[in-house]
Amino acid sequence: MSTTLKRKNLMNSFLEEHAYSLFQNSAKNKKFSILPLRNFKDMFYTGKISIGTPGQQFRVLFDTSFADFWVTSVYCQDPGCSKHKHFDPRESTTFEITDRHMNHLNKFGRIMGFFGRDIVRIGNVVIKNQTFALSQSQTSKILPCVPFEGILGLGYPTLATVGITPFFDNLMQQGIISEPVFAFYLNTKKKNGRVVMLGGVDHSYHKGKLNWIPVSESRYWQITVDRISMNGKVIGCTNRCQAILDTGSSSVCGPTRLITKIQRLIGARPSKGCRYLISRRVNTTIPPVVFTINGVDYPMHPENYILRTSCGLCVRTFVGGTEEMTESETWILGDVFLRLYVSVFDRGNRRIGLAPAV
């Protein structure tokens, strides 16, 4: 038994070191691309893309909890569509229509439309025959107000409309990237910060080595959390639980009863104009919320989840309601968590790497 364990530990160590070395030189790789992202009030991170010939410019949200790719089109007559740029397939000489349709309900609302194919350019990356949806209807209270014209999903193909090849799968199949990896840096400390990386990871964006976490279900970018604690006491994931890393969400979401417990422990109370308000004048005594994942602690300190407003110390970053998604305890780790770390999504090895952002 001890020999078997030693061999297993040696193999795990070898795999970790070998996999890490695969991405050491991504920044110098010609098949590696970095795209700047724009931060909109710490709620959305959007990037510029071009569709068609000649190219039509749009801003899209890169969303790891979604797998399809859609943009607002000239065929959408909903009030919210008029406030955004529209893709017009008649203006593209390379556009091809398909017989597929999209009818998708997600956190932003219901999007309906039809799929077409065209050339898509993202930074120095050019993807031919990329399938995407042209919206005909956008039923949403949120979408009219957002600073983007579409969503580019980076979730697993099992989330996509049947018969549709997602964007990242096209990158892999066409050999546009050398590694089946993408990564996000959403912090604001680096001078040219807030980027999405395609085909690898630039290690100058993080401190220390990446800690790898197995994907527990190849649908969402879903992982197993060991526990959630404050002041050394377990307050969530008592018997381990699941979490989804979601670049399309700004908050940390969890079961309502546990979110209420966190608010109580940090001394927050419900308030108008602010989800919760902390009555204390200083937040130095408020403890961090620590997510322990695959044996590693990932703390969210008060300065990460508390906003200073004219009303006082406001907590808007913890949101309940995941019990409506599933009966088992599930959390969504959105941008407020991801800003603290470089997040590497490794499709080839079905895992996620996290390391503190510089």
C-alpha positions in Angstrom: 0.0 0.0 0.0 2.7 2.5 0.9 4.6 1.7 -2.3 1.4 2.4 -4.3 0.8 5.7 -2.5 4.4 6.8 -3.1 4.1 6.0 -6.8 0.8 7.9 -6.9 2.3 10.9 -5.2 5.3 10.8 -7.5 3.1 10.6 -10.6 0.9 13.5 -9.3 4.0 15.6 -8.8 5.3 14.8 -12.2 2.0 15.6 -13.9 1.8 18.9 -12.0 5.4 19.9 -13.0 5.1 18.7 -16.6 1.7 20.4 -17.2 2.9 23.6 -15.6 6.0 23.7 -17.9 3.7 23.4 -21.0 2.7 27.0 -20.5 6.0 28.5 -19.4 6.7 30.3 -22.7 3.1 31.2 -23.8 3.9 34.9 -24.0 6.5 34.2 -26.8 4.3 31.8 -28.7 3.0 33.0 -32.0 -0.2 31.1 -31.4 -0.8 32.9 -28.1 -3.0 36.0 -28.0 -3.8 38.6 -25.3 -6.9 40.7 -25.7 -7.5 43.8 -23.5 -10.7 44.0 -21.6 -12.7 47.0 -20.5 -14.0 47.1 -16.9 -17.5 48.5 -16.5 -18.1 49.4 -12.9 -16.6 46.1 -11.7 -19.7 44.4 -13.2 -18.7 43.4 -16.7 -15.5 42.8 -18.6 -15.8 43.3 -22.3 -13.5 43.0 -25.3 -13.6 44.1 -28.9 -14.3 41.7 -31.7 -14.9 42.0 -35.5 -17.3 39.9 -37.5 -17.6 39.6 -41.3 -15.9 41.1 -44.4 -15.5 44.0 -44.1 -15.3 43.7 -40.3 -18.2 45.0 -38.2 -17.0 46.0 -34.7 -18.7 44.9 -31.4 -18.0 44.6 -27.7 -18.8 41.2 -26.2 -18.8 39.7 -22.7 -16.6 36.6 -22.4 -18.7 34.3 -20.3 -17.4 31.0 -18.9 -21.0 29.9 -17.9 -22.3 30.0 -21.5 -21.2 28.2 -24.6 -23.0 29.8 -27.5 -21.9 33.1 -29.2 -24.5 35.7 -30.2 -24.6 39.4 -31.1 -27.5 41.9 -31.6 -28.6 41.9 -35.2 -30.5 44.3 -37.5 -33.5 41.9 -37.2 -34.0 42.6 -33.5 -36.8 45.0 -33.0 -37.0 44.9 -29.2 -36.6 48.3 -27.5 -33.3 47.3 -25.9 -31.7 46.4 -29.2 -32.0 49.9 -30.5 -29.4 51.1 -28.0 -26.7 48.8 -29.3 -24.7 48.2 -32.5 -26.3 45.7 -34.8 -24.7 43.0 -37.0 -26.0 43.3 -40.6 -25.2 40.1 -42.6 -26.1 41.8 -45.8 -23.0 44.0 -45.4 -20.6 41.0 -45.1 -19.5 39.2 -48.3 -18.4 36.1 -46.2 -21.6 35.5 -44.2 -23.5 32.2 -44.6 -26.8 31.4 -43.0 -27.6 28.1 -41.3 -30.9 26.3 -40.5 -30.2 26.4 -36.8 -32.0 28.6 -34.3 -31.2 29.7 -30.8 -33.7 30.0 -27.9 -31.8 30.5 -24.8 -32.8 31.7 -21.3 -30.0 32.7 -18.9 -29.2 35.2 -16.2 -29.5 38.1 -18.6 -32.9 37.1 -20.0 -34.2 35.2 -23.1 -32.4 35.5 -26.4 -33.9 34.2 -29.6 -32.4 34.2 -33.0 -30.8 32.2 -35.8 -27.3 31.0 -36.4 -25.0 32.0 -39.2 -21.3 31.6 -40.1 -18.6 34.2 -40.8 -15.1 35.3 -40.1 -14.4 36.5 -36.6 -11.4 38.5 -35.5 -10.2 38.9 -31.9 -7.0 40.7 -31.6 -4.5 38.9 -33.8 -6.7 35.8 -33.9 -8.7 35.1 -37.1 -11.4 32.3 -37.0 -13.0 31.2 -40.2 -16.5 29.7 -40.4 -17.3 30.6 -36.8 -21.0 29.9 -36.0 -22.8 32.6 -34.0 -26.4 33.6 -33.4 -28.0 36.8 -34.7 -30.5 37.9 -32.1 -34.1 38.5 -33.3 -35.5 39.0 -29.8 -33.9 40.0 -26.5 -36.4 39.8 -23.7 -34.5 41.3 -20.8 -34.5 44.2 -18.3 -30.7 44.0 -18.1 -29.5 43.9 -21.7 -30.7 47.4 -22.7 -28.4 48.8 -20.1 -25.2 46.7 -20.6 -22.1 48.0 -22.3 -21.9 45.1 -24.8 -23.7 43.9 -28.0 -23.3 40.2 -27.4 -21.9 37.3 -25.4 -19.1 35.0 -26.4 -19.4 31.8 -24.4 -16.4 29.9 -23.2 -18.2 27.0 -21.5 -18.0 23.4 -22.4 -19.7 22.2 -25.7 -22.4 20.4 -23.6 -23.8 23.8 -22.8 -24.1 24.8 -26.5 -27.0 24.5 -28.8 -27.1 21.0 -30.3 -25.1 20.9 -33.5 -23.2 24.2 -32.8 -19.4 24.2 -32.5 -18.5 26.8 -29.7 -15.9 29.5 -30.3 -13.0 27.9 -28.3 -13.6 24.5 -29.8 -13.2 26.1 -33.3 -9.9 27.7 -32.1 -8.6 24.2 -31.2 -9.9 22.4 -34.2 -8.5 25.0 -36.7 -5.1 24.8 -34.9 -5.2 28.5 -34.2 -3.9 28.1 -30.7 -1.1 25.7 -29.6 -2.5 24.9 -26.2 -6.2 24.2 -25.3 -6.1 26.9 -22.6 -7.5 30.3 -22.0 -7.0 32.6 -19.0 -8.3 35.8 -17.3 -6.6 38.6 -15.4 -9.3 40.9 -14.1 -7.3 42.8 -11.5 -6.7 46.6 -11.9 -3.2 46.8 -10.4 -1.2 45.9 -13.5 -0.7 48.9 -15.9 -2.2 47.2 -18.9 -4.4 44.9 -16.8 -7.7 43.2 -17.4 -7.1 40.8 -20.2 -8.3 37.5 -21.6 -5.5 35.2 -22.9 -6.1 32.6 -25.7 -3.8 29.6 -26.2 -1.9 29.8 -22.9 -1.0 32.0 -20.0 1.4 34.9 -19.5 2.9 34.2 -16.0 3.9 37.8 -15.4 0.2 38.3 -14.4 0.4 36.2 -11.3 2.6 35.5 -8.2 3.9 32.0 -7.4 2.9 28.9 -9.2 -0.6 27.9 -10.4 -2.6 25.6 -8.1 -4.5 23.2 -10.3 -8.1 22.1 -9.5 -9.8 19.2 -11.3 -13.1 20.1 -13.1 -15.8 18.0 -11.4 -18.3 18.2 -14.3 -17.5 19.1 -17.9 -20.5 21.3 -18.5 -19.8 24.5 -16.5 -16.3 25.2 -15.3 -17.3 23.5 -12.1 -15.1 22.4 -9.2 -15.3 20.9 -5.7 -14.9 23.2 -2.7 -13.5 21.7 0.5 -15.1 24.3 2.9 -15.9 27.9 3.4 -14.8 29.5 6.7 -14.6 32.7 8.7 -12.4 33.2 11.7 -11.4 29.5 11.5 -15.0 28.3 11.7 -16.6 26.5 8.8 -19.7 28.4 7.7 -20.4 26.6 4.4 -19.6 23.5 2.4 -19.5 21.5 5.6 -19.4 18.2 3.6 -17.7 19.7 0.5 -19.8 21.3 -2.2 -19.7 22.5 -5.8 -18.7 25.9 -7.2 -18.9 27.3 -10.7 -16.3 29.9 -11.9 -18.3 32.4 -13.9 -16.7 35.4 -15.6 -20.2 36.5 -16.6 -21.3 37.2 -13.0 -20.1 40.0 -10.9 -20.9 38.5 -7.5 -20.4 35.5 -5.3 -23.7 33.6 -5.2 -24.7 30.9 -2.8 -27.6 29.4 -0.9 -29.7 32.2 0.7 -29.4 30.8 4.2 -25.6 30.7 4.0 -25.4 34.2 2.4 -27.5 35.5 5.2 -25.2 33.8 7.7 -22.1 35.5 6.1 -23.9 38.9 6.3 -24.6 38.4 9.9 -21.0 37.4 10.7 -19.7 40.5 9.1 -22.2 42.7 10.9 -24.2 43.7 7.9 -28.0 44.5 7.8 -30.4 44.9 4.9 -30.5 48.5 3.6 -32.3 50.4 0.8 -29.9 51.4 -2.0 -27.4 48.8 -0.8 -28.1 45.1 -0.4 -26.5 45.2 3.0 -24.9 47.9 5.1 -22.3 47.5 7.8 -22.8 49.8 10.8 -19.1 49.6 11.9 -17.0 52.6 11.0 -13.9 50.6 10.3 -13.6 47.3 8.6 -10.3 46.2 9.9 -11.9 43.8 12.4 -14.2 42.2 9.8 -12.8 38.7 8.9 -12.0 37.4 5.4 -14.3 34.8 3.8 -12.0 31.9 3.0 -12.8 29.3 0.2 -10.6 26.2 0.6 -10.3 24.5 -2.7 -8.2 21.4 -3.3 -6.4 22.0 0.0 -5.5 25.6 -0.8 -7.0 28.7 0.9 -8.4 31.5 -1.3 -9.4 34.4 1.0 -11.6 37.3 0.2 -10.7 40.1 2.5 -13.0 42.9 3.6 -11.5 45.3 1.1 -12.4 42.8 -1.7 -16.1 42.6 -0.8 -17.0 45.9 0.9 -17.7 49.1 -1.0 -17.4 52.5 0.6 -20.4 54.6 -0.4 -22.1 57.8 0.8 -24.3 55.5 2.9 -21.4 53.8 4.6 -19.8 50.4 4.2 -21.9 48.6 1.6 -21.9 44.8 0.8 -23.3 44.0 -2.6 -21.1 41.2 -3.6 -22.8 38.2 -1.8 -26.1 37.2 -3.4 -28.4 34.3 -2.4 -30.6 32.1 -4.6 -28.5 29.2 -5.9 -30.9 26.8 -4.2 -33.2 27.6 -7.1 -30.6 26.1 -9.5 -30.0 22.8 -7.7 -30.9 21.0 -4.4 -27.2 20.4 -3.6 -25.1 23.2 -2.1 -23.7 25.2 -5.0 -21.8 28.5 -5.2 -21.0 30.8 -8.1 -17.6 32.5 -7.9 -17.9 35.6 -10.1 -15.7 38.5 -10.9 -15.4 39.8 -7.3 -13.6 36.5 -6.5 -11.8 36.1 -9.9 -10.3 39.6 -9.7 -8.0 38.4 -6.9 -6.5 35.6 -9.0 -5.3 34.7 -12.4 -7.7 32.0 -13.6 -6.5 29.5 -16.1 -9.1 27.3 -17.9 -7.4 24.1 -19.2 -9.7 22.2 -21.6 -7.0 19.7 -22.5 -6.6 18.5 -18.9 -10.1 19.3 -17.5 -8.8 21.6 -14.8 -8.6 25.2 -13.6 -5.5 26.9 -12.3 -5.5 29.7 -9.8 -2.7 31.9 -8.6 -2.7 35.3 -6.8 -2.9 38.2 -9.3 0.0 40.7 -9.3 
